[in-house]
Short mmCIF file of C-alpha atoms and ligand atoms in Angstrom, two decimals:
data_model
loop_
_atom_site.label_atom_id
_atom_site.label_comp_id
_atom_site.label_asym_id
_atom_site.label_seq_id
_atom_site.Cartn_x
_atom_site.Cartn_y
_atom_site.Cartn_z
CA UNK A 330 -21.42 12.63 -30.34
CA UNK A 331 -19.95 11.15 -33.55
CA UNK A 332 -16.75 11.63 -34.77
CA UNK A 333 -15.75 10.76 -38.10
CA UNK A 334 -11.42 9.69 -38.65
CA UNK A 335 -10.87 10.05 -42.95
CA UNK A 336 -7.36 9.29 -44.76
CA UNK A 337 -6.46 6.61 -42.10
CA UNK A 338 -2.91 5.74 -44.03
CA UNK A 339 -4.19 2.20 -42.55
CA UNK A 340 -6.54 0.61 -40.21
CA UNK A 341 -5.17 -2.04 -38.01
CA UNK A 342 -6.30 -5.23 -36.58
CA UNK A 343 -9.70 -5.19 -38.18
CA UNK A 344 -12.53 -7.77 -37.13
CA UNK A 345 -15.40 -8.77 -40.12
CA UNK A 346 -15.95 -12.14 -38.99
CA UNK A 347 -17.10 -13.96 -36.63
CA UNK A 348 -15.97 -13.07 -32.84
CA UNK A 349 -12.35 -13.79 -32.51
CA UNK A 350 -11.33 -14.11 -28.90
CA UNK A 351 -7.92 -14.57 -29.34
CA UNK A 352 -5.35 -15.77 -32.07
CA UNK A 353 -3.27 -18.45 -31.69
CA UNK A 354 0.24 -19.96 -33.20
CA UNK A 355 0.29 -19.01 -37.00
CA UNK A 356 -2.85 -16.39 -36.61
CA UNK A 357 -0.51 -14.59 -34.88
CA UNK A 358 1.35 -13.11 -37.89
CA UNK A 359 -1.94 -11.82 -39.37
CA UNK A 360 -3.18 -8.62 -38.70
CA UNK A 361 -5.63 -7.39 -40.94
CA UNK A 362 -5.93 -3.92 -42.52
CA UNK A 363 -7.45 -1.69 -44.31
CA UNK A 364 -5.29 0.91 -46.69
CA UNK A 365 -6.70 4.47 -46.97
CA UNK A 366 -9.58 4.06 -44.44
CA UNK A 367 -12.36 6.17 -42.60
CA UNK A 368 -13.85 4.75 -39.25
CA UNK A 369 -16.98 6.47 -37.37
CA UNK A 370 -16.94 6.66 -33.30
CA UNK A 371 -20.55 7.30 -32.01
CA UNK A 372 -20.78 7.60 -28.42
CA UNK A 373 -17.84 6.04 -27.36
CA UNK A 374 -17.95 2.89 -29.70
CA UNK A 375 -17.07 1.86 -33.09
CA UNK A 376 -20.06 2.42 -35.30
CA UNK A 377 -18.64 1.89 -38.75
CA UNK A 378 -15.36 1.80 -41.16
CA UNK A 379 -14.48 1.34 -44.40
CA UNK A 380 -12.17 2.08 -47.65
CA UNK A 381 -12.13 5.95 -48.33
CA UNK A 382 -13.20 5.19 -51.92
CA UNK A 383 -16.34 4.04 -50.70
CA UNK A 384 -17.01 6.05 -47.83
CA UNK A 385 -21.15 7.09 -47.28
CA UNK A 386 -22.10 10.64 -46.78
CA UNK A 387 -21.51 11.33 -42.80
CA UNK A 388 -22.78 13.90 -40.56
CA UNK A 389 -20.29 14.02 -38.29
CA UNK A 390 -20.09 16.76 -34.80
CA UNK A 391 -16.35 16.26 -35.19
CA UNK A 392 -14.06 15.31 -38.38
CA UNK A 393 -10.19 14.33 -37.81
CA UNK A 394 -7.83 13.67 -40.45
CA UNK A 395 -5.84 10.94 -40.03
CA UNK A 396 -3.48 11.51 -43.94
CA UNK A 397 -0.09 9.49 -43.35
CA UNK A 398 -1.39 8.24 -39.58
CA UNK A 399 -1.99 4.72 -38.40
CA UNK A 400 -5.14 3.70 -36.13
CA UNK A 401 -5.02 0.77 -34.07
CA UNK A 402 -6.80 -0.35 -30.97
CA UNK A 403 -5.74 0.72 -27.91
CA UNK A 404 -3.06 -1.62 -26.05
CA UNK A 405 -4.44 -3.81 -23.35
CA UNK A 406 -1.94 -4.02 -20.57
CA UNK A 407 -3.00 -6.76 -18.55
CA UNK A 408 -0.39 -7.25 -15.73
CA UNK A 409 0.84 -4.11 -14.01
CA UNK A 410 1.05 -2.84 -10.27
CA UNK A 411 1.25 1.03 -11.09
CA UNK A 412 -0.22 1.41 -7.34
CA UNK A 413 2.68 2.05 -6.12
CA UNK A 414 4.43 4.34 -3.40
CA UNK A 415 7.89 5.14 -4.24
CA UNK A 416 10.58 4.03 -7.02
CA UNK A 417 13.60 1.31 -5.85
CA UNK A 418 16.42 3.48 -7.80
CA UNK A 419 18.50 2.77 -5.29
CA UNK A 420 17.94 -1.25 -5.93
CA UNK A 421 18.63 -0.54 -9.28
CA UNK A 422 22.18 0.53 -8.27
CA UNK A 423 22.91 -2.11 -5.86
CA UNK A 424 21.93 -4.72 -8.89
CA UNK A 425 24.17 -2.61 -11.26
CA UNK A 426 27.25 -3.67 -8.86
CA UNK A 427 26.25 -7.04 -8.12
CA UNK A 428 23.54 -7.98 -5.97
CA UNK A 429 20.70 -10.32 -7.83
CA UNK A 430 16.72 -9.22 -7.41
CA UNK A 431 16.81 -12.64 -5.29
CA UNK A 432 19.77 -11.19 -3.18
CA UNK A 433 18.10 -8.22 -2.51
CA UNK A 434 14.65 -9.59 -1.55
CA UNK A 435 15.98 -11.61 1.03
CA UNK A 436 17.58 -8.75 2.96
CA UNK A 437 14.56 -7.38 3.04
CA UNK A 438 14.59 -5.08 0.05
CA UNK A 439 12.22 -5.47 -3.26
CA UNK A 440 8.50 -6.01 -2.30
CA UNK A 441 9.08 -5.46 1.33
CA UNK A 442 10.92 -2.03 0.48
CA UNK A 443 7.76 -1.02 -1.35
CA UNK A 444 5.43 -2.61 1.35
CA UNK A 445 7.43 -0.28 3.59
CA UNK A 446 6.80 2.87 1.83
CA UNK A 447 2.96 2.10 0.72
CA UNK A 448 1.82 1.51 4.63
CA UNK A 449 3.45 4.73 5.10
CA UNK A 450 1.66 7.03 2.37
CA UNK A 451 -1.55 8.12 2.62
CA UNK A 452 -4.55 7.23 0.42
CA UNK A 453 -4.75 10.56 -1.63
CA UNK A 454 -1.54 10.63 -2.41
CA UNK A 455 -1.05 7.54 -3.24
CA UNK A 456 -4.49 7.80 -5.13
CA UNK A 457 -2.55 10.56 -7.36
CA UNK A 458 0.61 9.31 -7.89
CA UNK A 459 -1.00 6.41 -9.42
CA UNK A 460 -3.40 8.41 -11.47
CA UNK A 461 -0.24 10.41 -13.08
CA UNK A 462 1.47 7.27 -14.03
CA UNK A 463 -2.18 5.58 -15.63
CA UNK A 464 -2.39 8.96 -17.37
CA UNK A 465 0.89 8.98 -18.60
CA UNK A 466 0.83 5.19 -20.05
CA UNK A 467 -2.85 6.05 -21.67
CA UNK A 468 -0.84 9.08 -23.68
CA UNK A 469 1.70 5.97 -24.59
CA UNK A 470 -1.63 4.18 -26.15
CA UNK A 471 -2.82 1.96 -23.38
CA UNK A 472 -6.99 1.97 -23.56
CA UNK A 473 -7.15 -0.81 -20.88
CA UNK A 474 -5.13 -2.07 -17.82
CA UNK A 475 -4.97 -4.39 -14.71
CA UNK A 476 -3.93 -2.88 -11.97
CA UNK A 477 -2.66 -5.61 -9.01
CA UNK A 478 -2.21 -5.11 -4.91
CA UNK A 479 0.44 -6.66 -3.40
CA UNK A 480 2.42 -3.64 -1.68
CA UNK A 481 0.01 -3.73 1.16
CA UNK A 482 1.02 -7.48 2.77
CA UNK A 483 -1.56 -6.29 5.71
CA UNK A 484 -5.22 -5.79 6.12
CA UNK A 485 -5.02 -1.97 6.01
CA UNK A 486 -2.50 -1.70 2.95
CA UNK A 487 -3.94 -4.40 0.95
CA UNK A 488 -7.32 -2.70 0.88
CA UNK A 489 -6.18 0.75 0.77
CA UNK A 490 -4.70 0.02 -2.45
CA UNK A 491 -7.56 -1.85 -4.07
CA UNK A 492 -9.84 1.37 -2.74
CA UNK A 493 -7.29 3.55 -4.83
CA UNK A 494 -7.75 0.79 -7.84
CA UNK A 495 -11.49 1.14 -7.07
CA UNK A 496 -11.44 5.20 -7.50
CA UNK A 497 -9.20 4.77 -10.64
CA UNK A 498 -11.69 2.55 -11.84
CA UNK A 499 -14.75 5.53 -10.64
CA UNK A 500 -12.63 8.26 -12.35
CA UNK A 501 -11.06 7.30 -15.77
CA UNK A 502 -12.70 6.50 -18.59
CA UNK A 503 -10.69 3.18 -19.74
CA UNK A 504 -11.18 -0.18 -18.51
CA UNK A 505 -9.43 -1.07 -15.39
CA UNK A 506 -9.35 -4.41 -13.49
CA UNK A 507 -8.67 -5.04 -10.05
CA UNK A 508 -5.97 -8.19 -8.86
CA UNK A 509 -5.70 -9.12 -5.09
CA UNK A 510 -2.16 -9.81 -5.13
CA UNK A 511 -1.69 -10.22 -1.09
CA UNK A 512 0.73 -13.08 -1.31
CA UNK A 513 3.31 -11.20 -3.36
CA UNK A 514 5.95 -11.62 -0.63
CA UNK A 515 5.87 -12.59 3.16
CA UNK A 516 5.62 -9.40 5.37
CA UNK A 517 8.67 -9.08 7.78
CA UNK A 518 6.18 -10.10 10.71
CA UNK A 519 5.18 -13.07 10.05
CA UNK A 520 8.73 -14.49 8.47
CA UNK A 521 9.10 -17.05 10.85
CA UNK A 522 4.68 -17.78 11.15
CA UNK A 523 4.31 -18.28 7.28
CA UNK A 524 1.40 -20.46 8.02
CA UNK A 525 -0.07 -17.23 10.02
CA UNK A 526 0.29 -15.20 7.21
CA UNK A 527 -1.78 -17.68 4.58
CA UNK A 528 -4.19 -17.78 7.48
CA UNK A 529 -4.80 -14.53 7.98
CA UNK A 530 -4.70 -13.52 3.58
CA UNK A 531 -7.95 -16.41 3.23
CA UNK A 532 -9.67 -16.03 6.72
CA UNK A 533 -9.71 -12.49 7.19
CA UNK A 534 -8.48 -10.12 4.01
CA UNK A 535 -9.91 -12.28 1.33
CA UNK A 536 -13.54 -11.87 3.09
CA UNK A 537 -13.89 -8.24 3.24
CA UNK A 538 -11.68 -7.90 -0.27
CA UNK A 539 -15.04 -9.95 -1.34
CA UNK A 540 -17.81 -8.59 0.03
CA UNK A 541 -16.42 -5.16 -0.52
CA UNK A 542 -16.38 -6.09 -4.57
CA UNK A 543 -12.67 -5.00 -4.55
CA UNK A 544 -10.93 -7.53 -6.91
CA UNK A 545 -11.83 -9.02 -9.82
CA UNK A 546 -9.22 -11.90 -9.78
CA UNK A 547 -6.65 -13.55 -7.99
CA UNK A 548 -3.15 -13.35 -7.65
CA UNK A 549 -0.28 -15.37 -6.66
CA UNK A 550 3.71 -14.87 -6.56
CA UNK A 551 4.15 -18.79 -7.36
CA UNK A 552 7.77 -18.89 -6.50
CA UNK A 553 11.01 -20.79 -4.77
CA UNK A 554 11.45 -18.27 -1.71
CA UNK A 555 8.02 -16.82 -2.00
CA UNK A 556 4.71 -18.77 -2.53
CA UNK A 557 5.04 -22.51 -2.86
CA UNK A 558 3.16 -24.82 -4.88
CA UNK A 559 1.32 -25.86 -1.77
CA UNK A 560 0.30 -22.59 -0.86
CA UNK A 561 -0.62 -21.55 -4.61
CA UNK A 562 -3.68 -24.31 -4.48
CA UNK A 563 -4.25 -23.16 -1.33
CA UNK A 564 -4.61 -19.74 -1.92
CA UNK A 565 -6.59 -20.44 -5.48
CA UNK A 566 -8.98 -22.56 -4.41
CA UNK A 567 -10.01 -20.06 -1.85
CA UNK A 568 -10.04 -17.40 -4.33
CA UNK A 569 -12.31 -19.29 -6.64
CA UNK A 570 -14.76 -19.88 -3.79
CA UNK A 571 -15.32 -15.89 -3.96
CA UNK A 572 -15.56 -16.40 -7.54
CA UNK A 573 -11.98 -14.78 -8.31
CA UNK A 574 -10.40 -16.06 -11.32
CA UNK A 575 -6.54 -16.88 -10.96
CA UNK A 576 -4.29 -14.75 -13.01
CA UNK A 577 -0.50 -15.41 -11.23
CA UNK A 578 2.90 -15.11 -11.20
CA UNK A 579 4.60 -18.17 -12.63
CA UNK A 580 7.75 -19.19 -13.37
CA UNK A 581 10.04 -16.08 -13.67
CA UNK A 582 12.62 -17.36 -11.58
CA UNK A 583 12.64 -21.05 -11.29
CA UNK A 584 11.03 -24.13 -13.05
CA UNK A 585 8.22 -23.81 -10.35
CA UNK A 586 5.65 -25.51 -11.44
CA UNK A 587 3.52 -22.32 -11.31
CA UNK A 588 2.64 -22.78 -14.85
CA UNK A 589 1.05 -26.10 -14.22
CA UNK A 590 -0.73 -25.29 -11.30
CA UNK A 591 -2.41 -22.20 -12.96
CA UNK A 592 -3.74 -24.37 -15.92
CA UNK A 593 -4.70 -27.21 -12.95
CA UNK A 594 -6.84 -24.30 -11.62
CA UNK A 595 -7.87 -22.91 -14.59
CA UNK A 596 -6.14 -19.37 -13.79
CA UNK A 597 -7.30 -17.11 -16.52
CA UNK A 598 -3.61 -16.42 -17.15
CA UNK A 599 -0.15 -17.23 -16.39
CA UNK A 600 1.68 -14.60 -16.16
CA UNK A 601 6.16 -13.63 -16.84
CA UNK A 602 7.23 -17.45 -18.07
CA UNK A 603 10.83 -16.71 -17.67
CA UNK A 604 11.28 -20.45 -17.36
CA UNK A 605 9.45 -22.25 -19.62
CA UNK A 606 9.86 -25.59 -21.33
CA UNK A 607 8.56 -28.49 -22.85
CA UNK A 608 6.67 -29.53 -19.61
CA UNK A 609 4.86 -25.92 -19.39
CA UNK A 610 4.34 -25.45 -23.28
CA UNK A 611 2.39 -29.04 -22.83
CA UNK A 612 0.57 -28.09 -19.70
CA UNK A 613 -1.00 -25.33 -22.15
CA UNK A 614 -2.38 -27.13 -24.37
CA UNK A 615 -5.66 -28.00 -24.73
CA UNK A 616 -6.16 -25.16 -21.78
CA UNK A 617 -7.76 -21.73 -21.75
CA UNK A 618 -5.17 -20.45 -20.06
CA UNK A 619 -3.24 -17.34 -21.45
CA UNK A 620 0.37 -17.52 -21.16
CA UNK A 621 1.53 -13.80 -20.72
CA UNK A 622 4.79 -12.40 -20.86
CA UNK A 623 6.76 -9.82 -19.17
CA UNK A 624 9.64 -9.19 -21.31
CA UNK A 625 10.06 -5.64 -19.66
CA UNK A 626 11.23 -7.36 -16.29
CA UNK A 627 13.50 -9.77 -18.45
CA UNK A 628 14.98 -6.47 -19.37
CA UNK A 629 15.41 -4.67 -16.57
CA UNK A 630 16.42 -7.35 -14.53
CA UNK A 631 19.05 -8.83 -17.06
CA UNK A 632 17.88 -11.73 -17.24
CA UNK A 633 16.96 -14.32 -20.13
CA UNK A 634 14.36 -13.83 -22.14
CA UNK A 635 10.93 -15.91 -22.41
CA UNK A 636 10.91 -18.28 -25.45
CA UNK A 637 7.81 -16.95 -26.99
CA UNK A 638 8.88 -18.10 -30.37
CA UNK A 639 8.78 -22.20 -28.73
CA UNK A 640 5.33 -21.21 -27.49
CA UNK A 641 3.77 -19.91 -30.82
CA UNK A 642 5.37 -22.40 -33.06
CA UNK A 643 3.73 -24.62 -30.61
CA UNK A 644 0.31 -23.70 -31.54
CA UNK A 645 -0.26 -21.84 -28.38
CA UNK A 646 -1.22 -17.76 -28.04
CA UNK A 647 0.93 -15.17 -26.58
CA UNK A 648 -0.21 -11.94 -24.96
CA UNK A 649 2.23 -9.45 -23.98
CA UNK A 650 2.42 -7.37 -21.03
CA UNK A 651 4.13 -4.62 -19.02
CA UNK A 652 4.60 -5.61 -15.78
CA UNK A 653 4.91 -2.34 -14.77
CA UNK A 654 6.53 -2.10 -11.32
CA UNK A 655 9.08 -0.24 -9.00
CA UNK A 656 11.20 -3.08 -8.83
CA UNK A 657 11.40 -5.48 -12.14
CA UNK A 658 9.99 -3.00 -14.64
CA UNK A 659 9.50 0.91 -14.29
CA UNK A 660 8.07 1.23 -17.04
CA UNK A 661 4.54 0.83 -18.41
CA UNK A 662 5.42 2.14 -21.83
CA UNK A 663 4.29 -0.34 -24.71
CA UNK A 664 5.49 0.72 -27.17
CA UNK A 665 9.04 0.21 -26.00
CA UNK A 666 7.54 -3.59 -24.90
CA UNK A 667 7.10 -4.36 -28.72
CA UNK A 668 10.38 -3.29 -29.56
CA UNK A 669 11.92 -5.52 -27.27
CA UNK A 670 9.54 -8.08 -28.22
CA UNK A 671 10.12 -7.79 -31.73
CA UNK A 672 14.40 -7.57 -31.10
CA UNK A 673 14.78 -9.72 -28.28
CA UNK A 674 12.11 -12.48 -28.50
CA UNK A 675 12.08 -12.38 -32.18
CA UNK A 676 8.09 -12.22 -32.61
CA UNK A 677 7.38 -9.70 -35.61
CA UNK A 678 5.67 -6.98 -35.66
CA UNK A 679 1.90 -7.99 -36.29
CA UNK A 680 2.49 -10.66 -33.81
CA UNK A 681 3.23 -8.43 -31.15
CA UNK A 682 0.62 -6.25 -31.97
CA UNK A 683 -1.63 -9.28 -31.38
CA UNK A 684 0.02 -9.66 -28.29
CA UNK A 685 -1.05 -6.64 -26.88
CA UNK A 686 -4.42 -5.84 -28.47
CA UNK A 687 -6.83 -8.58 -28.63
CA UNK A 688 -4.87 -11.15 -26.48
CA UNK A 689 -4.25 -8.58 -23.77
CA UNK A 690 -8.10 -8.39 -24.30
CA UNK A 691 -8.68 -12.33 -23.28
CA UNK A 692 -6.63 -11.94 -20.88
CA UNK A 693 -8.88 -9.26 -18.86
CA UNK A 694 -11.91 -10.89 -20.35
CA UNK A 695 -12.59 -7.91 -22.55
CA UNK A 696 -12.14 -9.53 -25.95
CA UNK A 697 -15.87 -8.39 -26.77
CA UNK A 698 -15.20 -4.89 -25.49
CA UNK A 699 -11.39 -4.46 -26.86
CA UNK A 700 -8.55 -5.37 -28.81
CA UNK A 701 -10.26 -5.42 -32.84
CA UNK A 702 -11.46 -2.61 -34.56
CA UNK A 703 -15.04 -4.47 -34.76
CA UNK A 704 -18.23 -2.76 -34.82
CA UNK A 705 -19.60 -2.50 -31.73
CA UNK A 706 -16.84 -2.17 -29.62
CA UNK A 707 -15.13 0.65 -27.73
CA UNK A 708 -13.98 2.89 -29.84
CA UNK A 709 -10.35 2.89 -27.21
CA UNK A 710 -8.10 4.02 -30.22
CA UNK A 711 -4.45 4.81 -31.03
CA UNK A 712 -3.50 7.18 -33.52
CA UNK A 713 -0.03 7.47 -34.20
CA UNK A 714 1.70 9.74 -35.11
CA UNK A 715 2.89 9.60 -39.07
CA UNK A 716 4.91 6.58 -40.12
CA UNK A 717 5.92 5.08 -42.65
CA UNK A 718 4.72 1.46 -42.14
CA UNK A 719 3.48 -0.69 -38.71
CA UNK A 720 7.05 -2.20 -37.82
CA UNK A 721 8.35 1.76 -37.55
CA UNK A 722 6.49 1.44 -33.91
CA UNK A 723 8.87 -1.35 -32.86
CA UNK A 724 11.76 -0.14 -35.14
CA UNK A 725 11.92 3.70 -33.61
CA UNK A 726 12.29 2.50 -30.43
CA UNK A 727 11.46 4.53 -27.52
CA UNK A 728 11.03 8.03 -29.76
CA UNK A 729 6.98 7.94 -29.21
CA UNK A 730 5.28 7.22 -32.24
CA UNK A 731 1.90 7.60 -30.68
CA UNK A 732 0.27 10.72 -31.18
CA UNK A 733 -3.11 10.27 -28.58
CA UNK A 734 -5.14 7.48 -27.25
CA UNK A 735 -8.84 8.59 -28.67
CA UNK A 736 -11.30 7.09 -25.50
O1 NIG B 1080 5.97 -9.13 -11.45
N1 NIG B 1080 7.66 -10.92 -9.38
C1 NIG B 1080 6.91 -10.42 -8.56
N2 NIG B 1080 6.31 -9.25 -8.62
C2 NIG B 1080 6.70 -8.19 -9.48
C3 NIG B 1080 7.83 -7.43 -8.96
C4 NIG B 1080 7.46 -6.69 -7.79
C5 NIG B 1080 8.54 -5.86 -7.22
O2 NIG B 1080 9.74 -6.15 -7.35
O3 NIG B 1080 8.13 -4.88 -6.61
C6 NIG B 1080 6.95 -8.70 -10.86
O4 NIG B 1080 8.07 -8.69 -11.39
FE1 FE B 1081 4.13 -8.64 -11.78
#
């Protein structure tokens, strides 16, 4: 199957050179393009592009014109927990007159509400409510996600909902990667046994999460009231011994330490960065470790945003990422992220982008499967809808620019 794209108005992110993996500080603001272009899928992956003054004779089984459209690659969403149950509207109200996210966790609301509600659904219906919302975010442009647990807090729940990440996985045609995200909160029974809980997430869930091939990294709510520094290396270092990278929760709340930790491990990410200062901008350097941000929860929670502008001007990479969630962000929509990137955290345009293509990449280890228009790779593509230029995405905020994700 080949399908040929002509009259691209222009061709975004392209890759000539050598492998990029991710870009970094002043890279950021560069996002090549092409002007005018044509670009051949063949079975799924990039075969070729080029200028349309130059294009070759093509036999194509399908042609698409793309006059006064943009193609980029696919978004790479690489922290979301769309496995979910049920939506926390009724949180959202109780914040609206007063109550913190903090405030309403400790009453047993937030992760414990949806903990609630997941142990109760079945696996089918949880397997389609979760397929709806992955469908809807792929019409938004996503081409590849990772999908976290975390709503289970118990044997049964945790791997129900890595089975329904698992059939996701079986059944859609877009990258998907699997978090085991079991020390998201402490479940109600064991509030007074935290110890018991630890215990029984690395003697008995992490074991049969392994051997079942259920998660391909580990996850960790590194907070004041949740998971303590302590417990982070605990939980990490048993992670790692069934090979699970760490990609956690740091620093959304407090000045943790959850930044440092994850670079101390060599977590694969760190992940919301709320709180961030000198002391976690050093820790990054000189690491591999992607610093990912979750401006949509900053948003929706009201709180303040992440200083991504200190941590490019620093020389490090950003990624950006949804955070999609029933409690700190409903909402897996990028395009709306890079708006409120672009107002709120003050990154332009083609850094954002970055952001979310080939740094969302590194941060699911995909960077040689996504996030370039390279030769080679998956041909997971966004064609927008016409515009007049690549900030319109950001700048028409929340009126859908993208027309389909091509996968
Ligand atoms: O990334 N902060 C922890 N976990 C999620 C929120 C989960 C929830 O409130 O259900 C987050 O924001
Ligand atoms: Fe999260």
């Amino acid at each position: 199957m080949r399908l040929l794209i002509t009259n691209i108005k222009q061709l975004h992110n392209i890759e000539t050179n050598t492998a990029i993996t991710r870009v970094s500080g002043k890279d950021m603001s560069v996002l090549p393009y092409i002007d005018n272009a044509w670009l051949i899928v063949e079975n799924g992956r990039i075969h070729s592009f080029g200028d349309m003054g130059a294009m070759p004779e093509v036999n194509a089984d399908e042609t698409m014109d793309a006059t006064g459209k943009m193609v980029l690659p696919g978004w790479c969403d690489s922290h979301t927990h769309i496995v979910f149950a049920a939506p926390r509207d009724g949180e959202f109200v109780d914040r609206i007159k007063g109550l913190s996210y903090e405030d309403i966790a400790k009453r047993g609301g937030g992760i414990l509400n949806s903990a609630r509600r997941l142990n109760e659904m079945d696996e089918v219906e949880l397997y389609d409510q979760s397929l709806a919302r992955l469908q809807r975010v792929m019409a938004q442009g996503t081409g590849a996600i990772e999908i976290k647990s975390g709503y289970g807090l118990c044997l049964e729940g945790e791997l129900k909902m890595l089975r329904v990440i698992r059939k996701l996985k079986e059944n859609v045609k877009i990258p998907i990667k699997a978090s085991f995200l079991a020390a998201h909160a402490y479940p109600v029974e064991y509030k007074q046994d935290k110890e018991g809980y630890i215990k029984l997430i690395i003697e008995n869930i992490l074991p049969i999460v392994a051997a079942e091939g259920l998660a391909d990294y580990m996850d960790v709510f590194c907070e004041e009231g949740f998971f303590g520094i302590p417990e982070t290396e605990r939980l990490l270092d048993a992670g790692w011994k069934y090979g699970l990278k760490p990609k956690i929760h740091a620093n959304q709340l407090h000045y943790s330490g959850g930044v440092q930790v994850g670079v101390k491990h060599k977590a694969l990410s760190v992940d919301h960065l709320e709180c961030v200062e000198e002391a976690e901008i050093e820790s990054l350097k000189g690491s591999n470790t992607m610093p990912v941000l979750l401006p949509g929860a900053a948003f929706f929670l009201g709180m303040h945003y992440q200083p991504a502008r200190k941590i490019i001007d620093a020389g490090l990479p950003v990624c950006l990422a949804t955070d999609y969630n029933p409690g700190s962000c409903p909402s897996g929509n990028i395009p709306f992220l890079l708006s409120i990137a672009c107002t709120q955290l003050k990154m332009t345009p083609e850094e954002a982008v970055n952001a979310v293509t080939i740094n969302g990449a590194a941060a699911l280890e995909l960077d040689q499967e996504m996030g370039t228009i390279k030769v080679g790779k998956r041909a997971n593509l966004i064609l927008t809808k016409k515009i007049p230029s690549l900030a319109y995405i950001p700048y028409d905020y929340g009126n859908g620019n993208v027309d389909k994700l091509i996968y």
